Amino acid sequence: MLKSPHLEKSDIDHFQECGFVALKNGFSPADAKAIQDWATELAARPEAPGAHWVYHEESQLETGVQLINRIENMTPYHAGLAELADVLIPGVGQLLGEDAVLFKDKINFKMPGGDGFEPHQDSQAGWEAYADYFINVMVCIDAATLENGCLQLARRDGTELVGREWEPLSEAQTAAMNFEPYPTDPGDVIYFDSYAPHMSAPNSSPNIRRLYFATYNKKSEGDHLASYYVDKRQSYPPDIERQAGKSYVYRV
Ligand SMILES: O=C(O)CCC(=O)C(=O)O
Ligand SMILES: [Fe+2]
């Protein structure tokens, strides 16, 4: 059984001021190893329609080479990863000041040659159709460094969308933001809300960089996981479920 990370008052204060807080060793080394093994095991499973969702990307280093980019919608298919999404709920509840419910979960793989992420706020990805406010919990699976593209965060001024929906933040919008890299080790945890601007660089190292992200909203705003995935299956299905000849574009 995984042990839930606990936030101190100073962590909660930091989160409220900046929109994010980083927690060293949120999970013990043994728990971090279990999470790492689950991620490896899930990625080794065959891809099938109706199972966990796997997305690929083309390597930035070798034309034509496909890499696993992301696995999403894991809780129905993996007991360990379902437990992980569950044990993060109390910490999110501490930050929300009320009960939290899971909205979505994923692992971003960022293999060597995997691409980075443009600066964005997660609420730009159409989430506001489901609830007003979300908290992401990042759990570090592999050491994330400057070279392999660790998460970079900027403090936010208020809880509002700076950017437009479905577009990364523009240069004008990020000009006054100060993105700082947050290198992490396995078991470290970062909480950030759906307005906290963030980005990450491509993986130009020989080392894989897997980061787990679970997203929660206030229980009082409803349980939207099922409808979110029904909608996303229409607009951006996993690679194995795609129709030939149809084009699907990753936007934010
Ligand atoms: O994996 C990362 O570096 C950031 C991912 C991210 O921002 C996202 O998936 O929305
Ligand atoms: Fe994001």
Short mmCIF file of C-alpha atoms and ligand atoms in Angstrom, two decimals:
data_model
loop_
_atom_site.label_atom_id
_atom_site.label_comp_id
_atom_site.label_asym_id
_atom_site.label_seq_id
_atom_site.Cartn_x
_atom_site.Cartn_y
_atom_site.Cartn_z
CA MET A 1 0.00 0.00 0.00
CA LEU A 2 1.44 3.39 -1.00
CA LYS A 3 1.67 6.08 1.67
CA SER A 4 -0.08 9.38 0.85
CA PRO A 5 2.19 12.44 0.62
CA HIS A 6 1.34 15.03 3.27
CA LEU A 7 1.68 18.78 2.89
CA GLU A 8 2.87 21.12 5.64
CA LYS A 9 1.29 24.53 6.19
CA SER A 10 4.28 26.21 4.50
CA ASP A 11 3.66 24.04 1.38
CA ILE A 12 -0.01 25.04 1.29
CA ASP A 13 0.93 28.73 1.70
CA HIS A 14 3.45 28.49 -1.15
CA PHE A 15 0.88 26.82 -3.40
CA GLN A 16 -1.70 29.49 -2.66
CA GLU A 17 0.75 32.26 -3.43
CA CYS A 18 2.37 30.84 -6.59
CA GLY A 19 -0.02 28.22 -7.97
CA PHE A 20 2.45 25.39 -7.39
CA VAL A 21 4.62 23.73 -4.77
CA ALA A 22 7.36 21.12 -5.06
CA LEU A 23 7.69 18.40 -2.41
CA LYS A 24 10.92 16.42 -2.11
CA ASN A 25 10.44 12.70 -1.36
CA GLY A 26 6.65 12.76 -1.38
CA PHE A 27 6.99 8.99 -1.78
CA SER A 28 9.51 6.69 -0.11
CA PRO A 29 12.20 5.04 -2.27
CA ALA A 30 10.28 1.72 -2.08
CA ASP A 31 7.03 3.36 -3.22
CA ALA A 32 8.87 5.25 -5.97
CA LYS A 33 10.34 1.93 -7.19
CA ALA A 34 6.87 0.32 -7.24
CA ILE A 35 5.51 3.23 -9.32
CA GLN A 36 8.46 2.94 -11.71
CA ASP A 37 7.85 -0.81 -12.13
CA TRP A 38 4.14 -0.22 -12.85
CA ALA A 39 4.97 2.32 -15.54
CA THR A 40 7.41 -0.12 -17.16
CA GLU A 41 4.93 -2.96 -16.96
CA LEU A 42 2.08 -0.93 -18.48
CA ALA A 43 4.25 0.28 -21.38
CA ALA A 44 5.24 -3.34 -22.17
CA ARG A 45 1.62 -4.46 -22.55
CA PRO A 46 0.30 -4.89 -26.07
CA GLU A 47 -1.77 -1.98 -27.32
CA ALA A 48 -5.41 -2.84 -27.84
CA PRO A 49 -8.59 -0.90 -28.55
CA GLY A 50 -10.57 -0.49 -25.34
CA ALA A 51 -7.55 -0.67 -23.00
CA HIS A 52 -5.26 2.06 -21.58
CA TRP A 53 -4.55 4.77 -24.16
CA VAL A 54 -1.11 4.91 -25.77
CA TYR A 55 0.14 7.79 -27.92
CA HIS A 56 3.37 7.89 -29.92
CA GLU A 57 5.54 10.67 -31.34
CA GLU A 58 8.28 10.77 -33.94
CA SER A 59 11.80 11.03 -32.51
CA GLN A 60 13.39 14.48 -32.77
CA LEU A 61 16.70 12.71 -33.33
CA GLU A 62 15.86 10.00 -35.91
CA THR A 63 13.33 10.55 -38.68
CA GLY A 64 10.69 7.83 -38.88
CA VAL A 65 11.43 6.37 -35.43
CA GLN A 66 8.29 6.19 -33.29
CA LEU A 67 8.55 6.57 -29.51
CA ILE A 68 5.92 6.14 -26.80
CA ASN A 69 4.98 9.68 -25.91
CA ARG A 70 2.16 9.30 -23.39
CA ILE A 71 -0.08 6.71 -21.73
CA GLU A 72 -3.41 7.99 -20.49
CA ASN A 73 -6.63 6.71 -18.88
CA MET A 74 -4.85 4.12 -16.76
CA THR A 75 -6.92 3.73 -13.59
CA PRO A 76 -9.47 1.24 -15.03
CA TYR A 77 -6.68 -1.02 -16.30
CA HIS A 78 -3.96 -1.00 -13.64
CA ALA A 79 -4.61 -1.57 -9.92
CA GLY A 80 -1.30 -0.04 -8.81
CA LEU A 81 -1.75 3.13 -10.83
CA ALA A 82 -5.36 3.34 -9.63
CA GLU A 83 -4.03 3.19 -6.06
CA LEU A 84 -1.55 5.96 -6.88
CA ALA A 85 -4.35 8.23 -8.18
CA ASP A 86 -6.25 7.45 -4.97
CA VAL A 87 -3.51 8.14 -2.43
CA LEU A 88 -2.89 11.59 -3.95
CA ILE A 89 -6.45 12.68 -3.12
CA PRO A 90 -5.86 13.71 0.54
CA GLY A 91 -2.99 16.07 -0.37
CA VAL A 92 -5.07 17.70 -3.11
CA GLY A 93 -7.90 18.00 -0.58
CA GLN A 94 -5.52 19.88 1.73
CA LEU A 95 -4.86 22.38 -1.08
CA LEU A 96 -8.49 22.68 -2.17
CA GLY A 97 -9.85 22.89 1.36
CA GLU A 98 -12.46 20.36 0.28
CA ASP A 99 -12.74 16.86 -1.18
CA ALA A 100 -11.14 16.17 -4.55
CA VAL A 101 -12.14 13.80 -7.34
CA LEU A 102 -9.94 12.44 -10.17
CA PHE A 103 -10.42 14.12 -13.56
CA LYS A 104 -7.69 12.40 -15.63
CA ASP A 105 -4.36 10.61 -15.33
CA LYS A 106 -1.37 10.08 -17.61
CA ILE A 107 2.33 9.33 -17.82
CA ASN A 108 4.41 11.52 -20.12
CA PHE A 109 7.28 9.33 -21.27
CA LYS A 110 9.63 11.77 -23.02
CA MET A 111 12.03 9.13 -24.29
CA PRO A 112 15.49 10.20 -25.53
CA GLY A 113 14.54 12.19 -28.65
CA GLY A 114 11.09 13.00 -27.24
CA ASP A 115 9.78 16.50 -27.75
CA GLY A 116 9.17 19.20 -25.14
CA PHE A 117 6.05 21.21 -24.31
CA GLU A 118 5.45 24.86 -25.26
CA PRO A 119 4.55 27.19 -22.37
CA HIS A 120 0.88 26.76 -21.47
CA GLN A 121 -1.72 26.71 -18.73
CA ASP A 122 -3.51 23.37 -18.54
CA SER A 123 -6.93 25.04 -18.50
CA GLN A 124 -6.16 26.06 -22.11
CA ALA A 125 -6.80 22.42 -23.08
CA GLY A 126 -10.59 22.83 -22.90
CA TRP A 127 -10.86 21.71 -19.27
CA GLU A 128 -13.12 24.59 -18.29
CA ALA A 129 -16.00 22.87 -20.06
CA TYR A 130 -15.95 20.42 -17.13
CA ALA A 131 -15.07 22.45 -14.00
CA ASP A 132 -13.59 25.82 -13.05
CA TYR A 133 -10.45 24.79 -11.28
CA PHE A 134 -8.09 21.80 -11.28
CA ILE A 135 -4.98 20.69 -9.44
CA ASN A 136 -2.34 18.51 -11.13
CA VAL A 137 -0.08 16.27 -9.14
CA MET A 138 3.17 15.34 -10.84
CA VAL A 139 4.98 12.30 -9.47
CA CYS A 140 8.54 11.88 -10.67
CA ILE A 141 9.22 8.37 -12.03
CA ASP A 142 12.72 8.83 -13.50
CA ALA A 143 15.22 11.51 -12.51
CA ALA A 144 14.18 14.62 -14.46
CA THR A 145 17.04 16.96 -15.28
CA LEU A 146 17.80 19.99 -17.41
CA GLU A 147 19.16 17.65 -20.10
CA ASN A 148 16.14 15.35 -20.33
CA GLY A 149 13.53 18.10 -20.05
CA CYS A 150 12.31 18.44 -16.45
CA LEU A 151 9.18 20.47 -15.69
CA GLN A 152 9.59 24.27 -15.64
CA LEU A 153 7.07 26.43 -13.82
CA ALA A 154 6.31 30.13 -13.54
CA ARG A 155 4.39 31.66 -10.66
CA ARG A 156 1.00 32.97 -11.63
CA ASP A 157 -0.70 36.22 -10.64
CA GLY A 158 -4.25 35.02 -10.32
CA THR A 159 -6.61 32.24 -11.21
CA GLU A 160 -7.48 33.15 -14.75
CA LEU A 161 -6.60 32.12 -18.27
CA VAL A 162 -3.82 34.29 -19.66
CA GLY A 163 -3.78 32.47 -22.97
CA ARG A 164 -6.44 31.41 -25.44
CA GLU A 165 -7.95 27.94 -25.39
CA TRP A 166 -6.20 25.31 -27.55
CA GLU A 167 -3.07 27.44 -28.19
CA PRO A 168 0.23 27.60 -26.32
CA LEU A 169 1.03 30.90 -24.61
CA SER A 170 2.44 33.48 -27.00
CA GLU A 171 5.79 35.22 -26.62
CA ALA A 172 3.97 38.40 -25.60
CA GLN A 173 2.11 36.47 -22.90
CA THR A 174 5.23 34.80 -21.51
CA ALA A 175 7.46 37.91 -21.72
CA ALA A 176 6.87 38.86 -18.10
CA MET A 177 6.85 35.26 -16.79
CA ASN A 178 9.84 33.72 -15.14
CA PHE A 179 10.03 29.98 -15.86
CA GLU A 180 12.25 28.07 -13.49
CA PRO A 181 13.33 24.45 -13.98
CA TYR A 182 12.35 21.99 -11.25
CA PRO A 183 14.68 18.99 -11.52
CA THR A 184 13.19 16.07 -9.59
CA ASP A 185 14.18 12.62 -8.36
CA PRO A 186 11.96 9.53 -8.28
CA GLY A 187 9.33 9.97 -5.55
CA ASP A 188 9.38 13.78 -5.64
CA VAL A 189 5.97 15.38 -6.14
CA ILE A 190 4.92 18.73 -7.63
CA TYR A 191 1.42 20.14 -7.17
CA PHE A 192 0.40 22.84 -9.67
CA ASP A 193 -2.97 24.25 -10.60
CA SER A 194 -4.62 24.62 -13.98
CA TYR A 195 -3.52 28.28 -14.22
CA ALA A 196 0.15 27.79 -13.35
CA PRO A 197 2.17 28.39 -16.56
CA HIS A 198 4.56 25.55 -17.30
CA MET A 199 6.69 24.11 -20.09
CA SER A 200 9.52 21.64 -20.65
CA ALA A 201 12.40 21.16 -23.08
CA PRO A 202 12.92 18.21 -25.46
CA ASN A 203 14.88 15.23 -24.16
CA SER A 204 18.32 15.65 -25.65
CA SER A 205 19.91 13.14 -23.28
CA PRO A 206 20.28 9.33 -23.46
CA ASN A 207 18.00 8.93 -20.42
CA ILE A 208 14.24 8.35 -20.36
CA ARG A 209 12.19 10.93 -18.43
CA ARG A 210 8.84 9.56 -17.27
CA LEU A 211 6.61 11.85 -15.22
CA TYR A 212 3.19 10.83 -13.91
CA PHE A 213 0.40 13.44 -13.80
CA ALA A 214 -2.99 13.06 -12.14
CA THR A 215 -5.52 15.90 -12.31
CA TYR A 216 -8.28 16.53 -9.80
CA ASN A 217 -11.19 18.92 -9.41
CA LYS A 218 -13.41 19.79 -6.46
CA LYS A 219 -15.90 17.00 -5.76
CA SER A 220 -18.52 19.75 -5.37
CA GLU A 221 -17.99 20.53 -9.09
CA GLY A 222 -18.85 16.96 -10.10
CA ASP A 223 -17.14 13.79 -11.31
CA HIS A 224 -16.20 14.35 -14.97
CA LEU A 225 -13.65 11.63 -15.68
CA ALA A 226 -15.99 9.44 -17.73
CA SER A 227 -17.37 12.28 -19.86
CA TYR A 228 -13.91 13.79 -20.37
CA TYR A 229 -12.65 10.50 -21.82
CA VAL A 230 -15.79 9.96 -23.92
CA ASP A 231 -15.23 13.41 -25.47
CA LYS A 232 -11.48 12.94 -25.90
CA ARG A 233 -12.01 9.55 -27.55
CA GLN A 234 -13.90 11.46 -30.28
CA SER A 235 -11.43 14.29 -30.80
CA TYR A 236 -8.06 12.71 -29.94
CA PRO A 237 -8.33 8.92 -29.56
CA PRO A 238 -5.40 6.68 -28.65
CA ASP A 239 -3.27 5.76 -31.68
CA ILE A 240 -4.61 2.17 -31.87
CA GLU A 241 -8.20 3.43 -32.22
CA ARG A 242 -7.52 5.96 -34.99
CA GLN A 243 -9.28 5.89 -38.35
CA ALA A 244 -7.02 5.65 -41.39
CA GLY A 245 -6.92 8.85 -43.41
CA LYS A 246 -8.24 11.06 -40.62
CA SER A 247 -5.83 13.59 -39.14
CA TYR A 248 -5.64 14.29 -35.42
CA VAL A 249 -3.77 17.30 -34.09
CA TYR A 250 -2.26 17.71 -30.63
CA ARG A 251 -2.90 21.31 -29.70
CA VAL A 252 -2.02 21.98 -26.06
O1 LIG B 1 5.68 16.32 -19.35
C1 LIG B 1 5.93 17.53 -19.30
O2 LIG B 1 7.07 17.96 -19.31
C2 LIG B 1 4.83 18.57 -19.22
C3 LIG B 1 3.55 18.02 -19.69
C4 LIG B 1 2.41 18.95 -19.74
O3 LIG B 1 2.50 20.10 -19.45
C5 LIG B 1 1.10 18.41 -20.11
O4 LIG B 1 1.01 17.21 -20.46
O5 LIG B 1 0.12 19.18 -20.07
FE FE B 2 0.54 20.93 -19.11
#
